[in-house]
């Protein structure tokens, strides 16, 4: 075999450098610490017993809330400049701006996003359709939230999985996504501390620092093509955002060709920084926010109802909705197949809560820094939480590995995740771990997380590097 071909690096694609705005793709097989010979398929000698699927919604239009470098903000600035004074005049590759208009919607799925979830449903049916044989006297229960794009994503997934019509094919349990309503698929809604920008929006600080590094040349180059408007670093970053959003919404964007390969790699790294510090291992609330879903996963894996207190206070629930999770109609514990829909930030929260350190790249790379980008890094938002991202927790019987114990295996966007960061899970060529060892380790991790202190405690942290975490935990009570 040609050695160069054997070790060839993944070729550059602009579409794979958009962080959480990246369209779903099968990520490189060795992305998460292991390269299983069978890939995401059931290993030879194993039998599929069940699967728990957690997926993100499909491609959407920009969110409506104000933030740093939003496409809507950029469009408003260009519009104001064009309609005052001498207006603006663009030249060369930027000449399209002279007649450009903003065409993006807000919040809901794009047509491409609907297609993504339909395709995901088809893919999961082809892989796991045999598990429907376990539903002889009942219908499968899938879960989602009440937000429009979440309902649409769950419905399009179901259309791909079951086919039309959907009548009498499955039941959809919908949890209200609103402030104060417990919901493990949108846990931030019951975590007041997450709304403090110093706590819940730590990533933006690092993005701004990095933008001022990697877009210096772009500012000079693109500004030379524009009269009547002075481009800020935020504008340039927003133009890259516009490229990604227009592409997944309209199919094409003239903004994309304005930037070089290095600048697109810099854009991806900006979003890596954002999600590490906003929702991942560098966030002080990530572990607690992801622990609610982990509790539900443990409940399902052990067929044990989540413990109910007579009057559980909000602060002790880990965002678990005990009304729904205590009802076997809305939260059954004996299904061979589970499907839940959520947001990208929650997937990153859950990766952190599960302590999937082989995804974090901490051992190899350390925490990401806004001063310099490491090109061969492990942590990439485009691989962890792209549009239509999905996690598959496979349950397998593998006599050659263990004649008795059921094994669990984690697949993230078609790459097997090494579970060696989880206590008791062995280094195994296909990423297998005995379910009982996995459950024991996850129970200890949840017990070590403090929802009350994390989400309701009287604490804060300074901006930037003056304080840090690599476990997704807040400062300890005695440190405050």
XYZ file of N, CA and C in Angstrom, residues 220-432:
639
model
N -7.701 44.400 5.897
C -7.027 45.283 4.947
C -7.439 44.961 3.512
N -7.508 43.693 3.183
C -7.807 43.280 1.816
C -9.232 43.630 1.410
N -10.190 43.312 2.256
C -11.598 43.537 1.909
C -11.968 45.006 2.032
N -11.367 45.716 2.987
C -11.640 47.149 3.116
C -11.234 47.901 1.852
N -10.185 47.449 1.178
C -9.738 48.109 -0.055
C -10.759 47.993 -1.179
N -11.738 47.108 -1.013
C -12.783 46.911 -2.021
C -14.058 47.680 -1.701
N -14.053 48.457 -0.608
C -15.289 49.078 -0.125
C -15.077 50.550 0.210
N -15.956 51.398 -0.319
C -15.948 52.827 -0.015
C -17.228 53.188 0.735
N -17.114 54.094 1.696
C -18.291 54.581 2.404
C -18.660 53.795 3.642
N -17.843 52.821 3.992
C -18.119 52.023 5.195
C -16.800 51.458 5.699
N -16.549 51.604 6.991
C -15.322 51.081 7.588
C -15.619 49.755 8.279
N -15.016 48.715 7.782
C -15.261 47.370 8.299
C -14.544 47.149 9.628
N -15.286 46.679 10.609
C -14.697 46.293 11.889
C -14.369 44.807 11.855
N -13.619 44.343 12.837
C -13.343 42.914 12.952
C -14.640 42.126 13.141
N -15.566 42.695 13.880
C -16.853 42.041 14.079
C -17.596 41.897 12.763
N -17.527 42.931 11.909
C -18.177 42.861 10.598
C -17.609 41.714 9.767
N -16.300 41.576 9.769
C -15.659 40.532 8.973
C -16.049 39.141 9.470
N -16.078 38.973 10.782
C -16.509 37.693 11.354
C -17.972 37.430 10.999
N -18.786 38.478 11.022
C -20.197 38.338 10.649
C -20.344 37.992 9.169
N -19.440 38.475 8.328
C -19.481 38.125 6.906
C -19.201 36.639 6.712
N -18.324 36.082 7.529
C -18.102 34.636 7.472
C -19.335 33.882 7.966
N -19.955 34.399 9.013
C -21.218 33.825 9.475
C -22.262 33.863 8.361
N -22.324 34.993 7.653
C -23.299 35.158 6.577
C -23.072 34.120 5.488
N -21.813 33.853 5.172
C -21.497 32.827 4.176
C -22.118 31.492 4.563
N -21.895 31.079 5.809
C -22.401 29.779 6.260
C -23.925 29.746 6.265
N -24.533 30.790 6.818
C -25.998 30.809 6.911
C -26.659 30.905 5.539
N -26.134 31.738 4.655
C -26.730 31.833 3.322
C -26.593 30.507 2.580
N -25.479 29.827 2.753
C -25.274 28.566 2.046
C -26.275 27.504 2.485
N -26.491 27.349 3.796
C -27.424 26.320 4.267
C -28.879 26.766 4.114
N -29.091 28.050 3.794
C -30.451 28.564 3.622
C -30.829 28.714 2.152
N -29.893 29.236 1.351
C -30.178 29.582 -0.039
C -29.394 28.741 -1.037
N -28.411 28.011 -0.558
C -27.624 27.155 -1.436
C -26.328 27.759 -1.918
N -26.147 29.073 -1.729
C -24.942 29.743 -2.230
C -24.792 31.072 -1.527
N -23.534 31.520 -1.368
C -23.270 32.835 -0.793
C -22.029 33.443 -1.422
N -22.160 34.676 -1.890
C -21.017 35.387 -2.474
C -20.002 35.794 -1.418
N -20.394 35.774 -0.150
C -19.463 36.140 0.913
C -18.353 35.096 1.083
N -18.616 33.864 0.682
C -17.669 32.778 0.957
C -16.321 32.986 0.282
N -16.339 33.445 -0.968
C -15.095 33.555 -1.733
C -14.233 34.739 -1.318
N -14.699 35.557 -0.395
C -13.925 36.714 0.058
C -12.774 36.318 0.977
N -12.821 35.101 1.513
C -11.863 34.700 2.539
C -10.985 33.544 2.058
N -9.778 33.501 2.579
C -8.806 32.485 2.193
C -8.999 31.196 2.991
N -8.297 30.157 2.570
C -8.324 28.879 3.287
C -7.905 29.074 4.746
N -6.825 29.815 4.974
C -6.362 30.046 6.344
C -7.413 30.779 7.169
N -8.125 31.708 6.545
C -9.148 32.471 7.267
C -10.359 31.610 7.584
N -10.655 30.633 6.731
C -11.753 29.721 7.057
C -11.349 28.750 8.163
N -10.103 28.351 8.177
C -9.632 27.524 9.286
C -9.631 28.330 10.584
N -9.335 29.622 10.468
C -9.411 30.499 11.633
C -10.835 30.660 12.127
N -11.789 30.714 11.197
C -13.205 30.816 11.560
C -13.643 29.576 12.332
N -13.238 28.417 11.843
C -13.588 27.188 12.562
C -13.025 27.218 13.978
N -11.797 27.673 14.104
C -11.172 27.710 15.427
C -11.886 28.696 16.348
N -12.389 29.793 15.791
C -13.159 30.742 16.602
C -14.360 30.049 17.227
N -15.026 29.193 16.456
C -16.186 28.480 16.981
C -15.774 27.331 17.902
N -14.598 26.766 17.690
C -14.067 25.788 18.647
C -13.872 26.450 20.008
N -13.277 27.639 19.996
C -13.089 28.396 21.230
C -14.430 28.693 21.887
N -15.381 29.133 21.063
C -16.684 29.515 21.605
C -17.343 28.350 22.339
N -17.404 27.206 21.701
C -18.129 26.088 22.312
C -17.352 25.441 23.450
N -16.044 25.485 23.420
C -15.276 24.971 24.556
C -15.608 25.754 25.819
N -15.590 27.090 25.700
C -15.771 27.940 26.882
C -17.232 28.288 27.159
N -18.097 28.134 26.183
C -19.509 28.467 26.364
C -20.329 27.273 26.830
N -20.039 26.076 26.305
C -20.899 24.917 26.547
C -20.149 23.648 26.906
N -18.823 23.675 26.807
C -18.048 22.463 26.981
C -17.202 22.433 28.232
N -16.049 21.815 28.125
C -15.188 21.559 29.282
C -14.675 22.837 29.934
N -14.683 23.947 29.219
C -14.237 25.216 29.781
C -15.351 26.069 30.340
N -16.578 25.558 30.341
C -17.733 26.287 30.875
C -17.996 25.883 32.318
N -18.265 26.826 33.210
C -18.513 26.472 34.615
C -19.880 25.856 34.879
N -20.750 25.806 33.870
C -22.082 25.223 34.082
C -22.341 24.008 33.196
N -21.416 23.664 32.322
C -21.665 22.618 31.327
C -21.982 21.266 31.946
N -21.211 20.872 32.936
C -21.396 19.535 33.510
C -22.766 19.385 34.154
N -23.182 20.374 34.921
C -24.500 20.304 35.559
C -25.611 20.305 34.516
N -25.463 21.133 33.475
C -26.499 21.203 32.446
C -26.635 19.885 31.693
N -25.540 19.172 31.493
C -25.610 17.902 30.776
C -25.996 16.720 31.636
N -25.958 16.886 32.954
C -26.181 15.748 33.858
C -27.627 15.273 33.888
N -28.578 16.136 33.557
C -29.975 15.714 33.534
C -30.212 14.622 32.513
N -29.675 14.809 31.298
C -29.819 13.770 30.283
C -29.073 12.505 30.706
N -27.918 12.670 31.331
C -27.169 11.499 31.797
C -28.007 10.694 32.788
N -28.703 11.374 33.703
C -29.586 10.678 34.639
C -30.665 9.899 33.894
N -31.233 10.499 32.859
C -32.257 9.802 32.070
C -31.659 8.598 31.346
N -30.462 8.752 30.818
C -29.791 7.637 30.155
C -29.563 6.490 31.133
N -29.122 6.812 32.341
C -28.903 5.780 33.355
C -30.210 5.106 33.743
N -31.268 5.887 33.836
C -32.581 5.337 34.166
C -33.017 4.324 33.116
N -32.805 4.656 31.858
C -33.183 3.753 30.774
C -32.276 2.522 30.725
N -30.984 2.730 30.921
C -30.044 1.607 30.857
C -30.300 0.584 31.951
N -30.772 1.049 33.101
C -31.013 0.156 34.243
C -32.482 -0.199 34.416
N -33.351 0.354 33.551
C -34.805 0.158 33.675
C -35.283 0.506 35.076
N -34.708 1.552 35.627
C -35.035 2.002 36.978
C -35.603 3.406 36.921
N -36.812 3.639 37.454
C -37.379 4.990 37.425
C -36.480 5.996 38.134
N -36.407 7.195 37.600
C -35.678 8.267 38.270
C -36.342 8.518 39.615
N -35.530 8.503 40.661
C -36.063 8.614 42.015
C -36.895 9.879 42.182
N -38.100 9.725 42.727
C -39.001 10.856 42.949
C -39.061 11.202 44.429
N -38.843 12.477 44.738
C -39.010 12.964 46.106
C -40.456 13.439 46.257
N -40.989 13.475 47.477
C -42.379 13.932 47.652
C -42.624 15.312 47.052
N -41.723 16.252 47.356
C -41.845 17.597 46.794
C -40.446 18.069 46.396
N -39.930 17.594 45.297
C -38.545 17.959 44.960
C -38.424 19.444 44.642
N -37.522 20.151 45.330
C -37.311 21.551 44.985
C -36.654 21.663 43.621
N -36.887 22.748 42.933
C -36.359 22.949 41.592
C -34.857 22.760 41.542
N -34.166 23.204 42.600
C -32.708 23.203 42.573
C -32.085 21.821 42.671
N -32.856 20.783 42.948
C -32.272 19.446 43.081
C -32.647 18.531 41.924
N -33.219 19.060 40.872
C -33.766 18.200 39.827
C -32.823 17.918 38.671
N -31.716 18.660 38.544
C -30.860 18.533 37.363
C -31.669 18.697 36.082
N -32.670 19.549 36.121
C -33.544 19.864 34.983
C -34.433 18.701 34.559
N -34.471 17.626 35.343
C -35.346 16.494 35.026
C -36.798 16.885 35.259
N -37.652 16.613 34.294
C -39.080 16.860 34.439
C -39.706 15.603 35.044
N -39.897 15.617 36.356
C -40.366 14.414 37.042
C -41.793 14.049 36.658
N -42.575 15.035 36.240
C -43.942 14.730 35.808
C -43.923 13.836 34.580
N -43.100 14.190 33.600
C -43.021 13.400 32.375
C -42.170 12.147 32.562
N -41.036 12.279 33.256
C -40.137 11.134 33.410
C -40.662 10.101 34.402
N -41.624 10.494 35.224
C -42.229 9.540 36.146
C -43.420 8.819 35.558
N -43.743 9.117 34.303
C -44.900 8.524 33.636
C -44.416 7.572 32.544
N -44.719 6.283 32.631
C -44.234 5.336 31.622
C -44.789 5.590 30.224
N -45.855 6.377 30.128
C -46.391 6.705 28.807
C -45.482 7.684 28.076
N -44.949 8.667 28.804
C -44.088 9.676 28.191
C -42.601 9.371 28.356
N -42.258 8.482 29.293
C -40.859 8.124 29.509
C -40.763 6.633 29.833
N -40.990 5.773 28.829
C -40.894 4.327 29.062
C -39.451 3.920 29.333
N -39.294 2.821 30.058
C -37.959 2.362 30.448
C -37.579 1.025 29.829
N -38.409 0.528 28.917
C -38.159 -0.814 28.390
C -38.130 -0.846 26.863
N -37.764 0.264 26.230
C -37.696 0.287 24.769
C -36.310 -0.159 24.291
N -36.253 -0.896 23.180
C -34.942 -1.200 22.595
C -34.389 -0.031 21.779
N -35.247 0.954 21.492
C -34.865 2.097 20.663
C -35.399 3.381 21.281
N -34.513 4.349 21.492
C -34.900 5.669 21.995
C -34.358 6.729 21.043
N -35.147 7.780 20.815
C -34.702 8.898 19.977
C -35.099 10.201 20.651
N -34.118 11.051 20.940
C -34.351 12.356 21.558
C -33.736 13.441 20.681
N -34.430 14.579 20.578
C -33.937 15.716 19.796
C -33.562 16.862 20.721
N -32.440 17.522 20.430
C -31.980 18.606 21.287
C -31.193 19.632 20.478
N -30.517 20.541 21.184
C -29.726 21.611 20.572
C -28.238 21.277 20.644
N -27.428 21.980 19.830
C -25.998 21.686 19.817
C -25.328 21.978 21.153
N -25.766 23.055 21.827
C -25.135 23.374 23.115
C -25.375 22.261 24.122
N -26.528 21.610 24.044
C -26.848 20.536 24.989
C -26.030 19.284 24.667
N -25.828 19.002 23.391
C -24.951 17.880 23.037
C -23.556 18.103 23.609
N -23.049 19.332 23.502
C -21.725 19.641 24.056
C -21.751 19.539 25.580
N -22.837 20.009 26.215
C -23.005 19.841 27.666
C -22.931 18.365 28.052
N -23.620 17.517 27.296
C -23.704 16.094 27.624
C -22.362 15.397 27.412
N -21.662 15.741 26.340
C -20.308 15.213 26.125
C -19.427 15.530 27.332
N -19.585 16.748 27.876
C -18.810 17.161 29.046
C -19.235 16.383 30.285
N -20.548 16.272 30.506
C -21.054 15.569 31.690
C -20.662 14.096 31.686
N -20.623 13.480 30.513
C -20.220 12.077 30.395
C -18.713 11.888 30.581
N -17.983 12.995 30.603
C -16.519 12.985 30.726
C -15.865 12.241 29.565
N -16.326 12.540 28.352
C -15.741 11.941 27.156
C -14.493 12.736 26.777
N -13.444 12.517 27.542
C -12.237 13.330 27.414
C -11.492 13.089 26.109
N -11.747 11.968 25.446
C -11.082 11.738 24.167
C -11.645 12.650 23.086
N -12.814 13.229 23.319
C -13.360 14.240 22.412
C -12.744 15.600 22.717
N -12.452 15.840 23.992
C -11.936 17.145 24.411
C -10.534 17.420 23.896
N -9.732 16.377 23.717
C -8.354 16.574 23.300
C -7.468 17.163 24.375
N -7.946 17.168 25.614
C -7.190 17.789 26.700
C -5.803 17.168 26.871
N -5.741 15.851 26.814
C -4.470 15.176 27.061
C -3.430 15.559 26.018
N -3.865 15.681 24.753
C -2.926 15.996 23.681
C -2.684 17.490 23.529
N -3.729 18.290 23.663
C -3.664 19.696 23.273
C -3.765 20.691 24.417
N -4.364 20.288 25.534
C -4.664 21.248 26.585
C -5.835 22.126 26.170
N -6.257 23.067 27.014
C -7.370 23.958 26.666
C -7.005 24.838 25.471
N -7.947 25.108 24.580
C -7.651 25.982 23.436
C -7.378 27.413 23.882
N -6.477 28.079 23.189
C -6.099 29.448 23.522
C -6.395 30.380 22.354
N -6.803 31.615 22.608
C -7.082 32.550 21.515
C -5.828 33.171 20.915
N -4.678 32.783 21.409
C -3.441 33.382 20.914
C -2.848 32.627 19.730
N -3.111 31.315 19.675
C -2.540 30.521 18.595
C -3.395 29.290 18.352
N -3.612 28.972 17.084
C -4.416 27.816 16.705
C -3.516 26.608 16.463
N -3.861 25.497 17.074
C -3.162 24.247 16.805
C -3.912 23.512 15.704
N -3.264 23.266 14.589
C -3.956 22.709 13.426
C -4.367 21.254 13.611
N -3.586 20.472 14.329
C -3.920 19.057 14.482
C -4.729 18.748 15.721
N -5.443 19.748 16.235
C -6.160 19.588 17.508
C -7.318 18.593 17.391
N -7.716 18.055 18.535
C -8.829 17.105 18.593
C -10.173 17.821 18.692
N -10.248 18.856 19.537
C -11.530 19.516 19.802
C -11.946 20.364 18.607
N -13.041 19.978 17.958
C -13.570 20.732 16.823
C -15.097 20.719 16.899
N -15.671 21.906 16.973
C -17.131 22.004 17.037
C -17.781 21.416 15.795
N -17.101 21.493 14.655
C -17.662 20.964 13.410
C -17.809 19.451 13.449
N -17.053 18.785 14.312
C -17.143 17.331 14.430
C -18.036 16.894 15.582
N -18.199 17.771 16.559
C -19.006 17.432 17.733
C -20.462 17.841 17.550
N -20.706 19.027 16.998
C -22.073 19.561 16.995
C -22.457 20.257 15.701
N -22.252 19.626 14.536
C -22.729 20.225 13.291
C -24.249 20.163 13.217
N -24.836 20.796 12.225
C -26.272 20.630 12.003
C -26.572 19.144 11.793
N -27.615 18.636 12.473
C -28.023 17.224 12.414
C -27.012 16.291 13.074
N -26.192 16.841 13.961
C -25.276 16.009 14.749
C -26.059 14.917 15.467
N -25.432 13.753 15.642
C -26.126 12.685 16.367
C -25.154 11.813 17.145
N -25.610 11.414 18.323
C -24.877 10.486 19.184
C -25.679 9.196 19.251
N -25.010 8.081 19.040
C -25.659 6.773 19.135
C -24.999 5.981 20.262
N -25.794 5.608 21.254
C -25.322 4.738 22.327
C -25.781 3.323 21.980
N -24.902 2.541 21.392
C -25.255 1.186 20.989
C -25.149 0.231 22.175
N -26.125 -0.658 22.298
C -26.091 -1.726 23.301
C -25.883 -3.042 22.567
N -24.826 -3.765 22.929
C -24.399 -4.932 22.177
C -24.148 -6.131 23.084
N -24.406 -7.311 22.546
C -24.019 -8.556 23.197
C -22.846 -9.114 22.398
N -21.704 -9.275 23.039
C -20.476 -9.677 22.343
C -19.834 -10.858 23.075
N -20.240 -12.095 22.774
C -19.729 -13.269 23.496
C -18.210 -13.375 23.492
N -17.564 -12.951 22.417
C -16.107 -13.062 22.343
C -15.417 -12.118 23.320
N -16.106 -11.036 23.690
C -15.545 -10.069 24.640
C -15.926 -10.446 26.062
N -17.212 -10.757 26.256
C -17.730 -11.155 27.571
C -19.014 -11.929 27.325
N -19.082 -13.131 27.818
C -20.236 -13.992 27.529
C -21.512 -13.519 28.197
N -21.393 -12.706 29.231
C -22.575 -12.305 29.991
C -22.902 -10.813 29.880
N -21.915 -9.955 30.025
C -22.161 -8.514 30.160
C -22.573 -7.866 28.842
N -23.629 -7.059 28.909
C -23.992 -6.215 27.773
C -22.979 -5.083 27.673
N -22.592 -4.762 26.454
C -21.599 -3.718 26.214
C -22.280 -2.454 25.681
N -21.707 -1.305 26.011
C -22.177 -0.041 25.455
C -21.066 0.536 24.593
N -21.466 1.216 23.548
C -20.526 1.784 22.578
C -21.082 3.131 22.139
N -20.245 4.162 22.101
C -20.697 5.506 21.759
C -20.186 5.884 20.373
N -21.116 6.290 19.516
C -20.795 6.732 18.158
C -21.212 8.196 18.036
N -20.294 9.070 17.654
C -20.608 10.485 17.456
C -20.326 10.847 16.007
N -21.384 11.145 15.283
C -21.263 11.524 13.869
C -20.425 10.518 13.076
N -20.740 9.250 13.313
C -20.182 8.090 12.615
C -18.757 7.728 13.022
N -18.200 8.372 14.029
C -16.885 7.984 14.546
C -17.055 7.362 15.929
N -16.367 6.259 16.176
C -16.419 5.592 17.473
C -15.647 6.424 18.494
N -16.230 6.579 19.686
C -15.605 7.359 20.753
C -14.918 6.413 21.734
N -13.638 6.617 21.970
C -12.939 5.849 22.999
C -13.476 6.250 24.369
N -13.780 5.265 25.212
C -14.363 5.527 26.527
C -13.339 5.402 27.651
N -12.066 5.503 27.328
C -11.023 5.315 28.333
C -11.006 6.427 29.380
N -11.673 7.541 29.123
C -11.771 8.599 30.121
C -12.802 8.309 31.193
N -13.561 7.233 31.012
C -14.600 6.850 31.971
C -14.062 5.730 32.855
N -14.094 5.932 34.151
C -13.548 4.966 35.103
C -14.168 3.583 34.903
N -13.318 2.566 34.788
C -13.796 1.199 34.636
C -13.940 0.747 33.207
N -13.922 1.675 32.251
C -14.031 1.303 30.839
C -12.641 0.988 30.294
N -12.465 -0.182 29.686
C -11.133 -0.590 29.230
C -10.752 0.070 27.908
N -9.486 -0.025 27.585
C -9.028 0.367 26.253
C -9.339 -0.797 25.331
N -10.338 -0.625 24.482
C -10.854 -1.742 23.691
C -10.922 -1.309 22.223
N -10.516 -2.179 21.309
C -10.325 -1.797 19.911
C -11.589 -1.286 19.233
N -12.770 -1.684 19.720
C -14.024 -1.233 19.127
C -14.780 -0.260 20.025
N -14.141 0.191 21.102
C -14.765 1.178 21.979
C -15.812 0.613 22.908
N -15.760 -0.685 23.188
C -16.769 -1.323 24.033
C -16.471 -1.115 25.512
